C-alpha atoms as an extended CHARMM CRD file, in Angstrom:
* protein
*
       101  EXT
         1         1  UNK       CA             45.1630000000       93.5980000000      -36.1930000000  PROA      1               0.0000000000
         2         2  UNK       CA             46.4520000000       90.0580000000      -36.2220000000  PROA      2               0.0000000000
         3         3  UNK       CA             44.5580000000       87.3460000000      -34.8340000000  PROA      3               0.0000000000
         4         4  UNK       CA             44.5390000000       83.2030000000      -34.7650000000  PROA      4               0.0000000000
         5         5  UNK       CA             41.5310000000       81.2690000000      -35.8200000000  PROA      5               0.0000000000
         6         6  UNK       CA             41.6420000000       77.4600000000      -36.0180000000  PROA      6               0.0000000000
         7         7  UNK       CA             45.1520000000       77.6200000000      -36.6730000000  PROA      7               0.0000000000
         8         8  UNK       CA             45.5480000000       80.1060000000      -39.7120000000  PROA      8               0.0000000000
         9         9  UNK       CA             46.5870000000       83.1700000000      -38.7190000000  PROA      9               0.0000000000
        10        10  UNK       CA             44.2510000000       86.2500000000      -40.3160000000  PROA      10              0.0000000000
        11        11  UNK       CA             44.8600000000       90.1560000000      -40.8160000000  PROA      11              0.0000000000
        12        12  UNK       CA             42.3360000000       92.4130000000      -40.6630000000  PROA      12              0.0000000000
        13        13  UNK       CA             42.3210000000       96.1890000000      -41.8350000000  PROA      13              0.0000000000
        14        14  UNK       CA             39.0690000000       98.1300000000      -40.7510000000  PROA      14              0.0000000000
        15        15  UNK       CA             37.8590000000      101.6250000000      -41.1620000000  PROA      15              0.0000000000
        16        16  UNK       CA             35.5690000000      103.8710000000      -40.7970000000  PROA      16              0.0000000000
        17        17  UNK       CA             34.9560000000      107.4500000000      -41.8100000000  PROA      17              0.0000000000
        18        18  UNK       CA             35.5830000000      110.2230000000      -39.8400000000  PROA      18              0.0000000000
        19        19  UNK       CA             34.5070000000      113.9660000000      -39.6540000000  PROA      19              0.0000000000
        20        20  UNK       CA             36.7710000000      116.8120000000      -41.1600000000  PROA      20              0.0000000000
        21        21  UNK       CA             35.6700000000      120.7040000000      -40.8430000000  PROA      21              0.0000000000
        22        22  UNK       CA             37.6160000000      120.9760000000      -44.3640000000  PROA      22              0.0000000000
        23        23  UNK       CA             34.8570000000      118.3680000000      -45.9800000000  PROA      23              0.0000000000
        24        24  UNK       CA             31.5180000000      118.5370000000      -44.0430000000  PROA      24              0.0000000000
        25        25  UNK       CA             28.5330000000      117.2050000000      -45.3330000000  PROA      25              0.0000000000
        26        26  UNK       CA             25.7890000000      119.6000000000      -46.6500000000  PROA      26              0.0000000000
        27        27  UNK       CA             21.9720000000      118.2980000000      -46.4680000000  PROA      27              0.0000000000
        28        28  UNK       CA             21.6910000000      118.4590000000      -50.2640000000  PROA      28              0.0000000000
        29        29  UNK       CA             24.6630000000      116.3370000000      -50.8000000000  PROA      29              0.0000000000
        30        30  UNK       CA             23.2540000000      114.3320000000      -53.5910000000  PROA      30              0.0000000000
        31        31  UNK       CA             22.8960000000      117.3110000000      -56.0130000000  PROA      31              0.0000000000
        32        32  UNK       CA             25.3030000000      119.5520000000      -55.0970000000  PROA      32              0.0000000000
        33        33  UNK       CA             29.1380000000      119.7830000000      -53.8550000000  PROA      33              0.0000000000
        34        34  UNK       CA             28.4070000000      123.0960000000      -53.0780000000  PROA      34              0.0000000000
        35        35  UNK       CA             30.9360000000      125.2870000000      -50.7620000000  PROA      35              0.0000000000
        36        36  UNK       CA             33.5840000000      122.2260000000      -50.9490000000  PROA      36              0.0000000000
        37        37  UNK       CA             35.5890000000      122.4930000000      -53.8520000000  PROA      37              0.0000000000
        38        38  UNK       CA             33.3220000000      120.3500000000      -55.7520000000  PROA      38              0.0000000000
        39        39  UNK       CA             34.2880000000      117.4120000000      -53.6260000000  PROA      39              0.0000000000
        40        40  UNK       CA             31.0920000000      114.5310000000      -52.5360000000  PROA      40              0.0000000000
        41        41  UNK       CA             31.5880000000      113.4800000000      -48.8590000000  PROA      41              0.0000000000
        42        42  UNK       CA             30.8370000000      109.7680000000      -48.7380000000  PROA      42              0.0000000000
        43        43  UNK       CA             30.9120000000      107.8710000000      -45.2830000000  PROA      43              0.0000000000
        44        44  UNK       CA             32.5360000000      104.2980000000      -44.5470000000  PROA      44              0.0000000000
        45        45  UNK       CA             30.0180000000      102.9970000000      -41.8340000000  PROA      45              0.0000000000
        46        46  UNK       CA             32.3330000000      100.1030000000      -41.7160000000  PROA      46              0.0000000000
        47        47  UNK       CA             34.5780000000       98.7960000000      -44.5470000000  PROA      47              0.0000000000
        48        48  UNK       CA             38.1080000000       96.7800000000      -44.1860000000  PROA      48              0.0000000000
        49        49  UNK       CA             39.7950000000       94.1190000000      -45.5680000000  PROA      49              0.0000000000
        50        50  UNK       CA             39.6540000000       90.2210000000      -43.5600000000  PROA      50              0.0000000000
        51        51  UNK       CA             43.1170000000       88.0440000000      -44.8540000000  PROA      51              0.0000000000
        52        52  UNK       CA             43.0720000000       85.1060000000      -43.6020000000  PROA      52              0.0000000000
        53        53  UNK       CA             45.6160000000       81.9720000000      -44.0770000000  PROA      53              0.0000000000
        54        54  UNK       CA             44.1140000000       79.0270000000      -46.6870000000  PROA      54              0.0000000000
        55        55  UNK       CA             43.0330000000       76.0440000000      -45.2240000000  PROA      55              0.0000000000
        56        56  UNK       CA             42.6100000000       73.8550000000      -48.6130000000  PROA      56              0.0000000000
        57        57  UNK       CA             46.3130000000       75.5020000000      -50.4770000000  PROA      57              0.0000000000
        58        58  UNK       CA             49.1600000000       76.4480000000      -48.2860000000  PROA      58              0.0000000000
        59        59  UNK       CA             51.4200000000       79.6440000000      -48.4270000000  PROA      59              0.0000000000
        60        60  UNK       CA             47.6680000000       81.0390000000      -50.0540000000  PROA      60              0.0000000000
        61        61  UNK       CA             46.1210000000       83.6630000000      -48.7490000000  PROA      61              0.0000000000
        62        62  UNK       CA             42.2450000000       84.6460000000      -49.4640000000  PROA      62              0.0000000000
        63        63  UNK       CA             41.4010000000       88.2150000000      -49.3650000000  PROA      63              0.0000000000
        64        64  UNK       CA             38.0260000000       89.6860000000      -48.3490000000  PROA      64              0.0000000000
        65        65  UNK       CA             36.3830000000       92.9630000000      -48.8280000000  PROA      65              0.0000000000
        66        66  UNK       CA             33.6050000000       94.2490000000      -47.1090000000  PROA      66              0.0000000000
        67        67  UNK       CA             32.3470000000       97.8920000000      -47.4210000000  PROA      67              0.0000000000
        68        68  UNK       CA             29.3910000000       99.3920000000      -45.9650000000  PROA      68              0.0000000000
        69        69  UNK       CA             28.9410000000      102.6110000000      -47.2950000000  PROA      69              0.0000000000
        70        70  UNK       CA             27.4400000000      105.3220000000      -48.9690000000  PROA      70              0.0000000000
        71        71  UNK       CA             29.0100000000      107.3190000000      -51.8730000000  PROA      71              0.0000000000
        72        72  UNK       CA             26.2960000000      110.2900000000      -51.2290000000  PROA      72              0.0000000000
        73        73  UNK       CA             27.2440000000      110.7230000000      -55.3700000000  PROA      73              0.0000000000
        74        74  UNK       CA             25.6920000000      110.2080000000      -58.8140000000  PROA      74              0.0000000000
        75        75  UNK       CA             25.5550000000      106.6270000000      -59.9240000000  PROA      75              0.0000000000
        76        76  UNK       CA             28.3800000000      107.3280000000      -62.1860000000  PROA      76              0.0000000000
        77        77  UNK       CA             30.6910000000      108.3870000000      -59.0780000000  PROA      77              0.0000000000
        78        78  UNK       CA             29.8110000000      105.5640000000      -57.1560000000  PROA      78              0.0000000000
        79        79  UNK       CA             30.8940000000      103.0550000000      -60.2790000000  PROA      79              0.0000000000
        80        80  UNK       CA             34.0210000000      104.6920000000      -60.1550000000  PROA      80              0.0000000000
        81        81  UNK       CA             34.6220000000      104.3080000000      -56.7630000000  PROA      81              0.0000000000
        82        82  UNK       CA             33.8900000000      100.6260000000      -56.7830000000  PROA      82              0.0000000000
        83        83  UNK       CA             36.2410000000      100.3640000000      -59.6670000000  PROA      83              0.0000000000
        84        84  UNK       CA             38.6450000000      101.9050000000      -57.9410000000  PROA      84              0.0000000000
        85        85  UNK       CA             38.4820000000       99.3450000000      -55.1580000000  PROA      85              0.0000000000
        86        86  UNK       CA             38.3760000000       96.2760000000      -57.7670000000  PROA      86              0.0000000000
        87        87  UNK       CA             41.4070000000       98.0220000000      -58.6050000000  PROA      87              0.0000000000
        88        88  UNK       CA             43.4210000000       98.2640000000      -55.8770000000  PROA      88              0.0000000000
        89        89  UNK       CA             42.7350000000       94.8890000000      -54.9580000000  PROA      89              0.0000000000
        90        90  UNK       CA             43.8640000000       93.6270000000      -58.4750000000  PROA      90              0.0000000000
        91        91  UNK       CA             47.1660000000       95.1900000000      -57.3600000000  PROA      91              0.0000000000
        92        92  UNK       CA             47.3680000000       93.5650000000      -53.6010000000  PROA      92              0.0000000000
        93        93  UNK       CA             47.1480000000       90.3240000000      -55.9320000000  PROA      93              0.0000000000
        94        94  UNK       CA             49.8160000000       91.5890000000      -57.9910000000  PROA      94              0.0000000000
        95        95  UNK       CA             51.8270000000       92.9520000000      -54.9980000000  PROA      95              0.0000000000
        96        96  UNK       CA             51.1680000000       89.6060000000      -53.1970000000  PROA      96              0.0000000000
        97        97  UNK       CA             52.2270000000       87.0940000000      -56.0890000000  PROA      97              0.0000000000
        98        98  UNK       CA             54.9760000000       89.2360000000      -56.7930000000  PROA      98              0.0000000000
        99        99  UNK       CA             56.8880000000       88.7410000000      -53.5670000000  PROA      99              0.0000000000
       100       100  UNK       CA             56.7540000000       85.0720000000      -53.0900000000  PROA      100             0.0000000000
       101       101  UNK       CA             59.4450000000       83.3560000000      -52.3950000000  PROA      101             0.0000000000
């Protein structure tokens, strides 16, 4: 969705997670994947990224992440899935820088 606020135009990219019979969630999901293929269901309550136009440096963007969620995994799987994220926005920087003009 695009949108105008005081003059800078903003972006925003929101999800949330949705229910597949392939992946459901079992009431011991904490401990064990079990009857999944070892996969951990979490659940984006609401997560998405908010771009909006800079008002201090123009042609800049900033770039905002919010996730509310729960990884319904180990503390090690939830790390990873966080890095993951730091990740991908590392390349949107990348991506981003790389195509100015």
């Amino acid at each position: 969705m695009a949108t105008t606020v005081q003059g800078r135009r903003g972006w925003v990219r929101a999800y949330t997670s949705v229910d597949v019979d392939s992946c459901r969630p079992s009431a011991n999901d904490r401990d064990d994947a079990g009857g999944r293929g070892g996969y951990v269901r979490g659940h984006h309550l609401c997560s998405g990224y908010v771009v909006m136009e800079s008002t201090t440096k123009p042609g800049f963007l900033h770039v905002r992440l919010a996730m509310q969620c729960t990884f319904h995994a180990k503390d090690a799987a939830s790390i990873k899935a966080l890095a993951a994220k730091c990740q991908h926005l590392a390349a949107l920087d990348l991506r981003l820088r790389s195509c100015r003009l």
